[in-house]
Coordinates of C-alpha atoms and ligand atoms in Angstrom, one line a residue:
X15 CA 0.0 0.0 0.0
X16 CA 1.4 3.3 -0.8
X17 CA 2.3 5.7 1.6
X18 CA 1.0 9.3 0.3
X19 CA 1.9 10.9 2.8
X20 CA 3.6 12.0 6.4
X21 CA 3.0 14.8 8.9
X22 CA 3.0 16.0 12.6
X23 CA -0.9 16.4 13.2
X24 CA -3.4 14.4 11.0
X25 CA -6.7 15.1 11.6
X26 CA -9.8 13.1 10.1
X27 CA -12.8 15.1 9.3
X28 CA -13.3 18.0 7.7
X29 CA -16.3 19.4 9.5
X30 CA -16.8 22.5 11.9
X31 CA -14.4 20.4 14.6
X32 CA -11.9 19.1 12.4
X33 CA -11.2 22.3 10.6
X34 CA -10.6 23.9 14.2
X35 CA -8.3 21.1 14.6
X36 CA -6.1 21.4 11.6
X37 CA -5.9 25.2 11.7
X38 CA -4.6 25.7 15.4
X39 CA -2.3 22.8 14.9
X40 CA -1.4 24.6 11.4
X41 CA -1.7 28.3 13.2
X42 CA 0.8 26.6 16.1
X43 CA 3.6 25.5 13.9
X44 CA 2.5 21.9 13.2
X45 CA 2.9 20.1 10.1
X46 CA -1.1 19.4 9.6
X47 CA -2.5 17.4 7.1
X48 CA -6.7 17.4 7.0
X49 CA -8.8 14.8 5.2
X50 CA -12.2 14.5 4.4
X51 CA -14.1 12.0 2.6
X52 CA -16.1 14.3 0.9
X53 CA -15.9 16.6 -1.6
X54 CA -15.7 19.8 -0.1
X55 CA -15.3 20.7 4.0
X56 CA -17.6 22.1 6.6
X57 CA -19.5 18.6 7.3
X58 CA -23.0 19.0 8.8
X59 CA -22.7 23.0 8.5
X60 CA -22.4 22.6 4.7
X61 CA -23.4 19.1 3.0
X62 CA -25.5 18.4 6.5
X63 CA -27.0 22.1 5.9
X64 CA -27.4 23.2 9.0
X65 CA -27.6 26.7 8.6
X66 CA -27.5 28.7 12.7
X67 CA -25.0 28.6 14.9
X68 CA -26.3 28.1 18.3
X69 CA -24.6 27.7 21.9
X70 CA -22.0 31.1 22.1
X71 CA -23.4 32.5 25.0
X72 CA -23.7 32.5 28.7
X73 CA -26.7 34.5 29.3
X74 CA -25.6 38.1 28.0
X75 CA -21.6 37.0 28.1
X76 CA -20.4 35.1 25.3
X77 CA -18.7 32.2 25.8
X78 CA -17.6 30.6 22.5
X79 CA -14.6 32.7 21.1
X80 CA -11.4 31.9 19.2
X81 CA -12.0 30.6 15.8
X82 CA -15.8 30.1 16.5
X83 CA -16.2 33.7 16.5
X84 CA -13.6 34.1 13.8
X85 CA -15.8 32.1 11.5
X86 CA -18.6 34.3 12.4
X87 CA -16.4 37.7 11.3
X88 CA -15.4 35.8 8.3
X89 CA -18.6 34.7 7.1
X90 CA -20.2 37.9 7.8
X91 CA -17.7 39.7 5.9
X92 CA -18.6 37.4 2.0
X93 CA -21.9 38.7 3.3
X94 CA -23.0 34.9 4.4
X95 CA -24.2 35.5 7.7
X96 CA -27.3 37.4 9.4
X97 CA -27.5 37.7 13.6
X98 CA -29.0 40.3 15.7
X99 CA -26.9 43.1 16.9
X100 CA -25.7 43.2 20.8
X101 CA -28.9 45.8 21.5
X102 CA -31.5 43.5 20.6
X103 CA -30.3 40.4 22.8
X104 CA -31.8 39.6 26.1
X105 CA -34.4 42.3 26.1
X106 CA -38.0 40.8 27.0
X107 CA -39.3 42.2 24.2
X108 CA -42.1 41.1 21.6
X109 CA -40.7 43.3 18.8
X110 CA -37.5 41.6 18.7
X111 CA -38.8 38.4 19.1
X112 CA -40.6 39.0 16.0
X113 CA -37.5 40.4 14.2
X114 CA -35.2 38.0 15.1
X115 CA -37.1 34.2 15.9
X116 CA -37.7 33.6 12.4
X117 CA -33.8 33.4 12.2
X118 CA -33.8 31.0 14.7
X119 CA -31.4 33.8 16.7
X120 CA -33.7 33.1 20.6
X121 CA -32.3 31.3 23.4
X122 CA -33.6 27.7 23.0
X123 CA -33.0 26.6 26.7
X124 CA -35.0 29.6 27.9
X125 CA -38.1 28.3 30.2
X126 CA -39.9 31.3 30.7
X127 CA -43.4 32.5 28.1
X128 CA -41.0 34.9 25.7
X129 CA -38.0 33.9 25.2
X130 CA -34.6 36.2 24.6
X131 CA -32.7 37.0 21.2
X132 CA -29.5 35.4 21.4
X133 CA -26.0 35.9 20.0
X134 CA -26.9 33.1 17.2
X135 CA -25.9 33.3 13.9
X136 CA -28.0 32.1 10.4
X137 CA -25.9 31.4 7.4
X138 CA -25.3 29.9 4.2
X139 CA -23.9 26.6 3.5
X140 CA -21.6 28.0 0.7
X141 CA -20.6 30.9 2.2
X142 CA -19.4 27.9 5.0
X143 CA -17.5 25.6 2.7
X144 CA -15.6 29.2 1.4
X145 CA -14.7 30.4 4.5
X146 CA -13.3 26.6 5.8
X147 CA -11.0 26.8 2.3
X148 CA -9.5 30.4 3.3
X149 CA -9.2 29.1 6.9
X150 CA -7.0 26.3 5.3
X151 CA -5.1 27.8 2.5
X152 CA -4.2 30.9 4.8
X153 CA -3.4 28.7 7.6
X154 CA -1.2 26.4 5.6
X155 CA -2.8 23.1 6.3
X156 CA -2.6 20.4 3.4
X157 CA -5.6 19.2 2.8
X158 CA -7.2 15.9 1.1
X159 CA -10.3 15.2 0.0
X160 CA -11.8 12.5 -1.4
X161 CA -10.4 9.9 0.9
X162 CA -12.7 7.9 3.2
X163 CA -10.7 6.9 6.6
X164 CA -11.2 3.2 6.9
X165 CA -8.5 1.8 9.2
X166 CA -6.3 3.0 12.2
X167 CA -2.9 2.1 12.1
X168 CA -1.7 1.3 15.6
X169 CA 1.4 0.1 17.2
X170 CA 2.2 -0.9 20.9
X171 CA -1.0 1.2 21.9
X172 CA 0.0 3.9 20.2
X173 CA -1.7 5.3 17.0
X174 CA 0.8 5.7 13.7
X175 CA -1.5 6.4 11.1
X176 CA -4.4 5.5 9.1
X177 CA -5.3 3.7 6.1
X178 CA -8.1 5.5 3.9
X179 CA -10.0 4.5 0.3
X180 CA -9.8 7.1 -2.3
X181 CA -10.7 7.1 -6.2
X182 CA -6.6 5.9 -6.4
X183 CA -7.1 3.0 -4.5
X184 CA -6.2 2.2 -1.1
X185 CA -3.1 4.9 0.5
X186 CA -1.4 4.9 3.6
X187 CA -0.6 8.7 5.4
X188 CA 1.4 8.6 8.9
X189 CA 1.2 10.9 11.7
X190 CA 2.9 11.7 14.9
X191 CA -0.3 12.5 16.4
X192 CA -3.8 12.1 15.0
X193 CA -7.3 13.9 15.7
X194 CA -10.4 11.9 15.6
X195 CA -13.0 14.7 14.2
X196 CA -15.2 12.7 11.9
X197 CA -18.3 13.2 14.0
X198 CA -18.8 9.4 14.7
X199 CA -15.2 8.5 16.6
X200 CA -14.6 6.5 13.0
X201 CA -10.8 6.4 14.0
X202 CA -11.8 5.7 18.0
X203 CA -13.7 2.6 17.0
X204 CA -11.2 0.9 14.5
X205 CA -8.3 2.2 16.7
X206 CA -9.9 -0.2 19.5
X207 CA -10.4 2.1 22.0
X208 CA -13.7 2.1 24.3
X209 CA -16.8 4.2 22.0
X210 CA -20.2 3.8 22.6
X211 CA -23.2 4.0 20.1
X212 CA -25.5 6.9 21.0
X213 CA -28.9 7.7 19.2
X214 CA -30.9 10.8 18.5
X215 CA -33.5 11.8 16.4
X216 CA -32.0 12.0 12.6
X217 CA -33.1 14.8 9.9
X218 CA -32.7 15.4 6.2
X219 CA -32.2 19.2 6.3
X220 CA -34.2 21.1 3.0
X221 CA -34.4 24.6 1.5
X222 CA -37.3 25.9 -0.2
X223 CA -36.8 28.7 -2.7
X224 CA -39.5 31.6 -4.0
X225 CA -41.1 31.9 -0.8
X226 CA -42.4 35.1 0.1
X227 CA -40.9 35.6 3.6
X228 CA -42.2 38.4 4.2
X229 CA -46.5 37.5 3.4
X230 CA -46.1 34.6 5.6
X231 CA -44.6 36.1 8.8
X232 CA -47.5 38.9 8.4
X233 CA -50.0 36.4 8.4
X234 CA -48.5 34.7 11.3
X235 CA -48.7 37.8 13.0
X236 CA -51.8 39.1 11.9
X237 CA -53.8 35.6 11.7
X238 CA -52.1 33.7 14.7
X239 CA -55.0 30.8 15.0
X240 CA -54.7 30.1 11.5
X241 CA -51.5 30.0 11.2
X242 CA -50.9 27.8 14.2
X243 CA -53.2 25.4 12.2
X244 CA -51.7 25.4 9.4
X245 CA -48.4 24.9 11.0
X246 CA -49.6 22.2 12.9
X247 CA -51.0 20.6 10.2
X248 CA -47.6 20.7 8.5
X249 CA -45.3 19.7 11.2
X250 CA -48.1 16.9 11.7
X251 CA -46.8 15.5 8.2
X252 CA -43.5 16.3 8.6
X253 CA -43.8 13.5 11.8
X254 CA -42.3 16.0 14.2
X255 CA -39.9 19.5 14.0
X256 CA -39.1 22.4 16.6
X257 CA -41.0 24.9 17.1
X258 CA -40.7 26.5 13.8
X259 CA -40.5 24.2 10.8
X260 CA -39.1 26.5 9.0
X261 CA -36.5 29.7 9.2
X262 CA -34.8 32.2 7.5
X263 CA -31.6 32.4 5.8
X264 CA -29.2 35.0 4.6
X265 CA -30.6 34.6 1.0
X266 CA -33.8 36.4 0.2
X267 CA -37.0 34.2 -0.4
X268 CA -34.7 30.9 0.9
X269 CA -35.9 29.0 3.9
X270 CA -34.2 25.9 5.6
X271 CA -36.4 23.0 7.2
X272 CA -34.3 21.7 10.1
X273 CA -36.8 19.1 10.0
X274 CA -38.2 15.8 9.3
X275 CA -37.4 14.4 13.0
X276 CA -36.9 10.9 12.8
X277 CA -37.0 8.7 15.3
X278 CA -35.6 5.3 15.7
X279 CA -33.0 5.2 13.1
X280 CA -29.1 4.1 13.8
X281 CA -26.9 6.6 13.1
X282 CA -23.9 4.2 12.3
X283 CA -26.8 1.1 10.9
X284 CA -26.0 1.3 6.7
X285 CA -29.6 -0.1 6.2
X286 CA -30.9 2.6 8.8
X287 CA -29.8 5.5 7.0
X288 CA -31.1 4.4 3.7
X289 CA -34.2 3.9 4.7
X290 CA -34.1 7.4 6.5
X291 CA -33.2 9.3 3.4
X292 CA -36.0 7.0 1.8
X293 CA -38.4 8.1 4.4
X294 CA -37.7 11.5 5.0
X295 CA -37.9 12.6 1.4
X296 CA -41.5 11.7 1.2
X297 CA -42.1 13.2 4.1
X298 CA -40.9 16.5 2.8
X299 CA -42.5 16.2 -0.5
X300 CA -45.9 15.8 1.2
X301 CA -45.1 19.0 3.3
X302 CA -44.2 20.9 0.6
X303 CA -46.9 19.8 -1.5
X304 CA -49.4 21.2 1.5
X305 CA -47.4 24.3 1.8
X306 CA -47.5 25.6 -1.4
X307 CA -51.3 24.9 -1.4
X308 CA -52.6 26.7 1.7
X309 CA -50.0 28.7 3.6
X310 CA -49.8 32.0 2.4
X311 CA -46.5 33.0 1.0
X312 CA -45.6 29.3 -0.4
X313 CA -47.4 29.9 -3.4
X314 CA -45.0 30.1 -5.7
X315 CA -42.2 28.1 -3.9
X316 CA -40.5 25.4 -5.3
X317 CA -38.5 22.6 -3.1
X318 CA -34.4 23.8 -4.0
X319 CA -32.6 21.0 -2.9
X320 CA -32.5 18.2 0.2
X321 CA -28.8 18.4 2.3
X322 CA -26.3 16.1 0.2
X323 CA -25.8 14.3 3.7
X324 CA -28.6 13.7 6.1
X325 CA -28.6 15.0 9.9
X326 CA -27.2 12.8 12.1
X327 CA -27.0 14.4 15.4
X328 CA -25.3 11.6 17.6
X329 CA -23.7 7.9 16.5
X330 CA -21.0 6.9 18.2
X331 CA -19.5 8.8 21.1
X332 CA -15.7 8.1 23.1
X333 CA -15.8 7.0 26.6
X334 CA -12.4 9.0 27.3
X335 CA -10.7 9.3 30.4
X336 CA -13.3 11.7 31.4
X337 CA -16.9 10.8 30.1
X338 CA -18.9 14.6 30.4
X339 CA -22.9 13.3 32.2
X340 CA -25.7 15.5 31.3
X341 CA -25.5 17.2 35.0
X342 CA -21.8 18.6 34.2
X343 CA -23.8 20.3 31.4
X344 CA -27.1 21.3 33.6
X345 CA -25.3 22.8 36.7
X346 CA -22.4 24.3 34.4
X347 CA -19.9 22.7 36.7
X348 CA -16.2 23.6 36.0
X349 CA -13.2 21.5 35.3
X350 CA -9.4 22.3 36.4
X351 CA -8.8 21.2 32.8
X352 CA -11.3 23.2 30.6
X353 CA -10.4 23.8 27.4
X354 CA -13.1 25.0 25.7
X355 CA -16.7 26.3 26.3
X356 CA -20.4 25.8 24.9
X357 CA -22.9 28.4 26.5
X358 CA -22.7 28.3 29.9
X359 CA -21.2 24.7 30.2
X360 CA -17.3 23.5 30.2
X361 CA -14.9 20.9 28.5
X362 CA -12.7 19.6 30.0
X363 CA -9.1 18.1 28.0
X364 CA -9.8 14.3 29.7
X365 CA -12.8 14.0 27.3
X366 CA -10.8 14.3 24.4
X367 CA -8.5 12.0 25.3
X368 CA -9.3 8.0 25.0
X369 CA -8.2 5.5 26.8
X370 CA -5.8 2.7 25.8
X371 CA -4.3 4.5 23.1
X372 CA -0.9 6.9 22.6
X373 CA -1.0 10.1 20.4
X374 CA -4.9 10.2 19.3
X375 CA -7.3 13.3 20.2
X376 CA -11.1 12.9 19.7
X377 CA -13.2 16.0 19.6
X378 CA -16.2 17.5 18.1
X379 CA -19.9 15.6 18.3
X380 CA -18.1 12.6 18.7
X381 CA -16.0 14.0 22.6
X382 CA -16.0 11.5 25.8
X383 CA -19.7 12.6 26.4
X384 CA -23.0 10.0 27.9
X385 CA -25.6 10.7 25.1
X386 CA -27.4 12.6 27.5
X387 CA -24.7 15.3 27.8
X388 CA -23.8 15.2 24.1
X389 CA -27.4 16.4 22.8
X390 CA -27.0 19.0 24.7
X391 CA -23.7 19.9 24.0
X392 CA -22.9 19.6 20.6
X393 CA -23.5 22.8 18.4
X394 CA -21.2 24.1 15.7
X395 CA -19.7 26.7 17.7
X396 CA -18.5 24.7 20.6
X397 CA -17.4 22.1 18.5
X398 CA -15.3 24.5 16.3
X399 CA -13.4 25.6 19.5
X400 CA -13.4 22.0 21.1
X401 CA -11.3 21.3 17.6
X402 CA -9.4 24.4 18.5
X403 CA -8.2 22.6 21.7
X404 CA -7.2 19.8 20.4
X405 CA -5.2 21.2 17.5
X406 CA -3.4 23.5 19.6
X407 CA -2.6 20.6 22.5
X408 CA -1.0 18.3 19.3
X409 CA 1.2 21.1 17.9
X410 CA 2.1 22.2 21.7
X411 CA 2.7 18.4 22.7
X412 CA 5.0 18.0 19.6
X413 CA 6.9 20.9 20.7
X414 CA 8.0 20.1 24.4
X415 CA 8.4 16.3 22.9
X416 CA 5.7 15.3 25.5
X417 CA 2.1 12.8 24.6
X418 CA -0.6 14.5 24.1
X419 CA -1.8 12.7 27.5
X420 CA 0.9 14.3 29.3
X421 CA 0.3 17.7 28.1
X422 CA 0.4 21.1 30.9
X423 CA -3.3 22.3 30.5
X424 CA -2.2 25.0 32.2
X425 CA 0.1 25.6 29.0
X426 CA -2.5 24.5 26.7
X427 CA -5.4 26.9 28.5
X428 CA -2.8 30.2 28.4
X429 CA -2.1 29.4 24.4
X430 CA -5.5 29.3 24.0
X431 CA -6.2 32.6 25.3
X432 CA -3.3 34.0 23.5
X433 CA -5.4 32.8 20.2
X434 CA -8.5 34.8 21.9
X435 CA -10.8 31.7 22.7
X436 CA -11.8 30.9 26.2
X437 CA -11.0 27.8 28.1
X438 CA -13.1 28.4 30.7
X439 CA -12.5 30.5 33.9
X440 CA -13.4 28.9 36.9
X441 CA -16.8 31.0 37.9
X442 CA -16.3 33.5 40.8
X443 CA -19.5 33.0 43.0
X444 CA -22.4 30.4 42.0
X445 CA -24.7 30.9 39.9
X446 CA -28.3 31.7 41.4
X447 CA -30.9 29.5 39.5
X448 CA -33.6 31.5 38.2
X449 CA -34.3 32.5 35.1
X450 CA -34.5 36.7 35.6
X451 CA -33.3 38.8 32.7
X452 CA -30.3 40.7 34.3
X453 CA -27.4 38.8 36.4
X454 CA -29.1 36.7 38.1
X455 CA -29.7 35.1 34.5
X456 CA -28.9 31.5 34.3
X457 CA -29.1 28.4 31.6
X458 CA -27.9 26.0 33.8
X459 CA -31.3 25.4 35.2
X460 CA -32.8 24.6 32.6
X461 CA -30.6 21.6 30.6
X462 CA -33.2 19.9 29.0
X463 CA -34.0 20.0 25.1
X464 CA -37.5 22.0 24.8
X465 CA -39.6 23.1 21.6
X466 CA -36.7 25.0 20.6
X467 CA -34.6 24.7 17.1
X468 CA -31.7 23.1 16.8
Ligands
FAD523 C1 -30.3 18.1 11.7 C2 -29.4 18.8 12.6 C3 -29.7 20.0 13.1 C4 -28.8 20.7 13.9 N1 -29.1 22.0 14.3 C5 -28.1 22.7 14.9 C6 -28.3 24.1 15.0 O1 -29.3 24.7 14.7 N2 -27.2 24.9 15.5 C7 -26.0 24.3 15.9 O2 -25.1 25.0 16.3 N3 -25.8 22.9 15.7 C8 -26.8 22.2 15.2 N4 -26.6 20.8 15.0 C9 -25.4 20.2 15.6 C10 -24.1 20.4 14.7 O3 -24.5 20.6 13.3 C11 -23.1 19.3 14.8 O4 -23.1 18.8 16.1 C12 -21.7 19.8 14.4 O5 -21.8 20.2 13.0 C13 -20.7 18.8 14.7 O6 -19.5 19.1 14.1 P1 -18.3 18.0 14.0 O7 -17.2 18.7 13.2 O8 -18.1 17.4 15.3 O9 -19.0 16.9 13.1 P2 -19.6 16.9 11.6 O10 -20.2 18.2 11.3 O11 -20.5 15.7 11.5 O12 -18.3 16.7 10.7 C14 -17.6 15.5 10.6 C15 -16.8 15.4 9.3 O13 -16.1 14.2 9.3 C16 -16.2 13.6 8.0 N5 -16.0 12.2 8.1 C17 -16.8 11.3 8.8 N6 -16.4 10.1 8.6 C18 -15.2 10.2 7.8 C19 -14.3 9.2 7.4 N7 -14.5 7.9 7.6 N8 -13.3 9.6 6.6 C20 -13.2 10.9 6.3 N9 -14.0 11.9 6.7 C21 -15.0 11.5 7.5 C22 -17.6 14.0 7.5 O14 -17.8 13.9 6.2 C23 -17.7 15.5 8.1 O15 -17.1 16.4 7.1 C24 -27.5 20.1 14.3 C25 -27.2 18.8 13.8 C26 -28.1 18.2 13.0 C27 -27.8 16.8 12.4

């Protein structure tokens, strides 16, 4: 088998995660090599087409810095992204709510009757997969698509490399260190090291196009009964969606449905996810089919395309040497080693690291999480700047000659506030629990998944 290649950092998995990983690493004097087994980067935020990014704030602060909020600055500036301006967040206030929910822009873990505009951030898929290219060029990382990871190649416990397919055949690429980022701890599980299979409600993502945004949000407002009908009526076919089945995007008259829900389908099962792509089209046909017929606004719509990869929210996760539980993420509770945030919650560096197994990094969806805590902890942003850890803990780890299991945090936590992200302060007095708009706000109380979108 040939050997195509041999760097420092390798990471595996081009999405929001994975490109965090290879940049730092790149950005930190690493030799990074990236690959993907599609086409083009940005994973679910592109071919998954998710299109907000949710989870960058603590109440009013925000938490999720670094290269999550350089994405945001980036996309914004190839005019790709839409979010409401610091003055309209966390103001109870019905005018912004209906400025801003359609965008999907409210705090989703809110309790109370009206919930508060957030720092979240609508965008297009394209304007995704362009900014993850500059991210890489710039940055230096080398970069291979087209190649599907398929084996780990490991060595007296400690990883060496992997083994992927690609339209050439079979190729070999070695690594001093490699980052697991493909979403479903691929290289975890063939590596050997304890994963376990999580499961979650899967979607196929759509767009419609020709829909007259603003008719049907009037008519929402001005007819509220009927429209709840009507929207009832279509979520009803669509066999579940949040609150809103659809929202806006950045281009005019485009709307994403983050939506069919579909329950019951593996993740990681082959036969599963045919028959959800199978399952979820019609679904979506007969929902658009309705749509155009009786909501206002839809009359002229057309159905413009179905995400090139469907929605899978949670398949396999690591069970590292730290395994984050759903209460870590309800009470916010703090690590010594946090390394990166999400909201108000913290990660800390043990749940990248597996166990069993020398010189491998997992982050992203895929992190040492129960499935509990991961669907609530699992957005782009965070995972972006859990990638950003990582990445930055494999070039530092090279550089003092140390494993990555033996890395200072402390060294890894100041580096990463050098870069502008935030590991995570420990937090000065406890939060009070209640759910006040001023300082006494908090989203640890609330932890569960509600009716919101995401
Ligand atoms: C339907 C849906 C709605 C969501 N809604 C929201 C939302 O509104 N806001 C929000 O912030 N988050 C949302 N999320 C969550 C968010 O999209 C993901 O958790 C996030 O994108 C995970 O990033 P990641 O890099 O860890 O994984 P992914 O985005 O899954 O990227 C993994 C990458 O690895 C690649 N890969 C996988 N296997 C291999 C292999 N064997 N070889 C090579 N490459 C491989 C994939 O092709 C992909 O590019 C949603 C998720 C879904 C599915």
């Amino acid at each position: 088998m040939p050997v195509v290649a041999q760097t420092e950092v390798l990471v595996i998995g081009g999405g929001p995660a994975g490109v965090g990983a290879a940049v730092a690493a790149a950005r930190n004097g690493a030799k990074s090599m990236l690959v993907e087994r599609y086409p083009y980067l940005g994973g679910l935020a592109s071919g998954g087409m998710v299109l907000v990014i949710d989870d960058m704030m603590d109440g009013p602060r925000q938490t999720v810095l670094g290269l999550g909020q350089e994405y945001v600055e980036r996309l914004e500036r190839i005019g790709g992204a839409v979010y409401p301006p610091v003055e309209d967040r966390y103001r109870p206030d019905e005018a912004l709510w209906n400025k801003w929910s359609r965008w999907g822009s409210y705090d989703i873990y809110w309790h109370g009757a009206l919930k508060p505009i957030t720092y979240a951030v609508a965008f297009d898929p394209d304007a995704w997969i362009r900014v993850s290219n500059d991210l890489i060029k710039e940055s230096g990382v080398s970069l291979r698509l087209h190649s599907w990871f398929s084996e780990a190649v490991v060595e007296d416990r400690k990883i060496k490399g992997v083994i992927v397919e690609t339209p050439e055949g079979r190729q070999a690429i070695l690594a001093s260190i490699v980052i697991d980022t493909s979403g479903d701890a691929a290289v975890a599980w063939r590596a050997g090291v304890p994963v376990e299979e999580g499961g979650y409600i899967v979607s196929l993502v759509h767009r419609y196009g020709d829909v007259d945004t603003e008719r049907a949000i009037r008519f929402e407002q001005e007819h509220p009964k009927e429209a709840y009908a009507l929207n009832r009526e279509a979520k009803r076919i669509l066999g579940g969606s949040w609150e809103y089945w659809w929202l806006l995007t950045p281009r005019p008259g485009i709307i994403w449905c983050n939506c069919p829900h579909l329950q019951g389908f593996s993740a990681i099962s082959v036969e599963d996810l045919t028959r959800a792509e199978f399952e979820a089209r019609s679904r979506i046909e007969a929902c658009y089919a309705f749509a155009r017929s009786n909501i206002p606004g839809f009359e002229k719509s057309y159905l413009l395309d179905t995400a090139p990869q469907i929605g899978v929210r949670q398949g396999r996760l690591l069970q590292g040497d730290y395994i984050v539980t759903a209460e870590d993420i309800k009470e916010a509770r703090w690590f010594p080693d946090s390394v990166a945030r999400g909201r108000d919650y913290f990660t800390p560096y043990r749940s990248l690291l597996p166990k069993g197994v020398e010189q491998l990094l997992v982050a992203g969806r895929c992190y040492s999480a129960t499935s509990a805590a991961q669907k609530i902890s699992r957005e782009i942003g965070p995972c972006v700047v859990m990638g950003e850890a990582a990445g930055t803990a494999a070039a530092l780890a090279l550089s003092a000659n140390q494993l990555v299991r033996n890395l200072d945090v402390k060294t890894l936590q100041q580096q990463l506030r050098r870069q502008g992200g935030d590991p995570g302060e420990e937090p000065a007095p406890p939060k009070p629990k209640n759910n006040e708009l001023s300082d006494g706000f908090s989203m640890a109380s609330a932890g569960v998944l509600n009716t919101g979108q995401e």
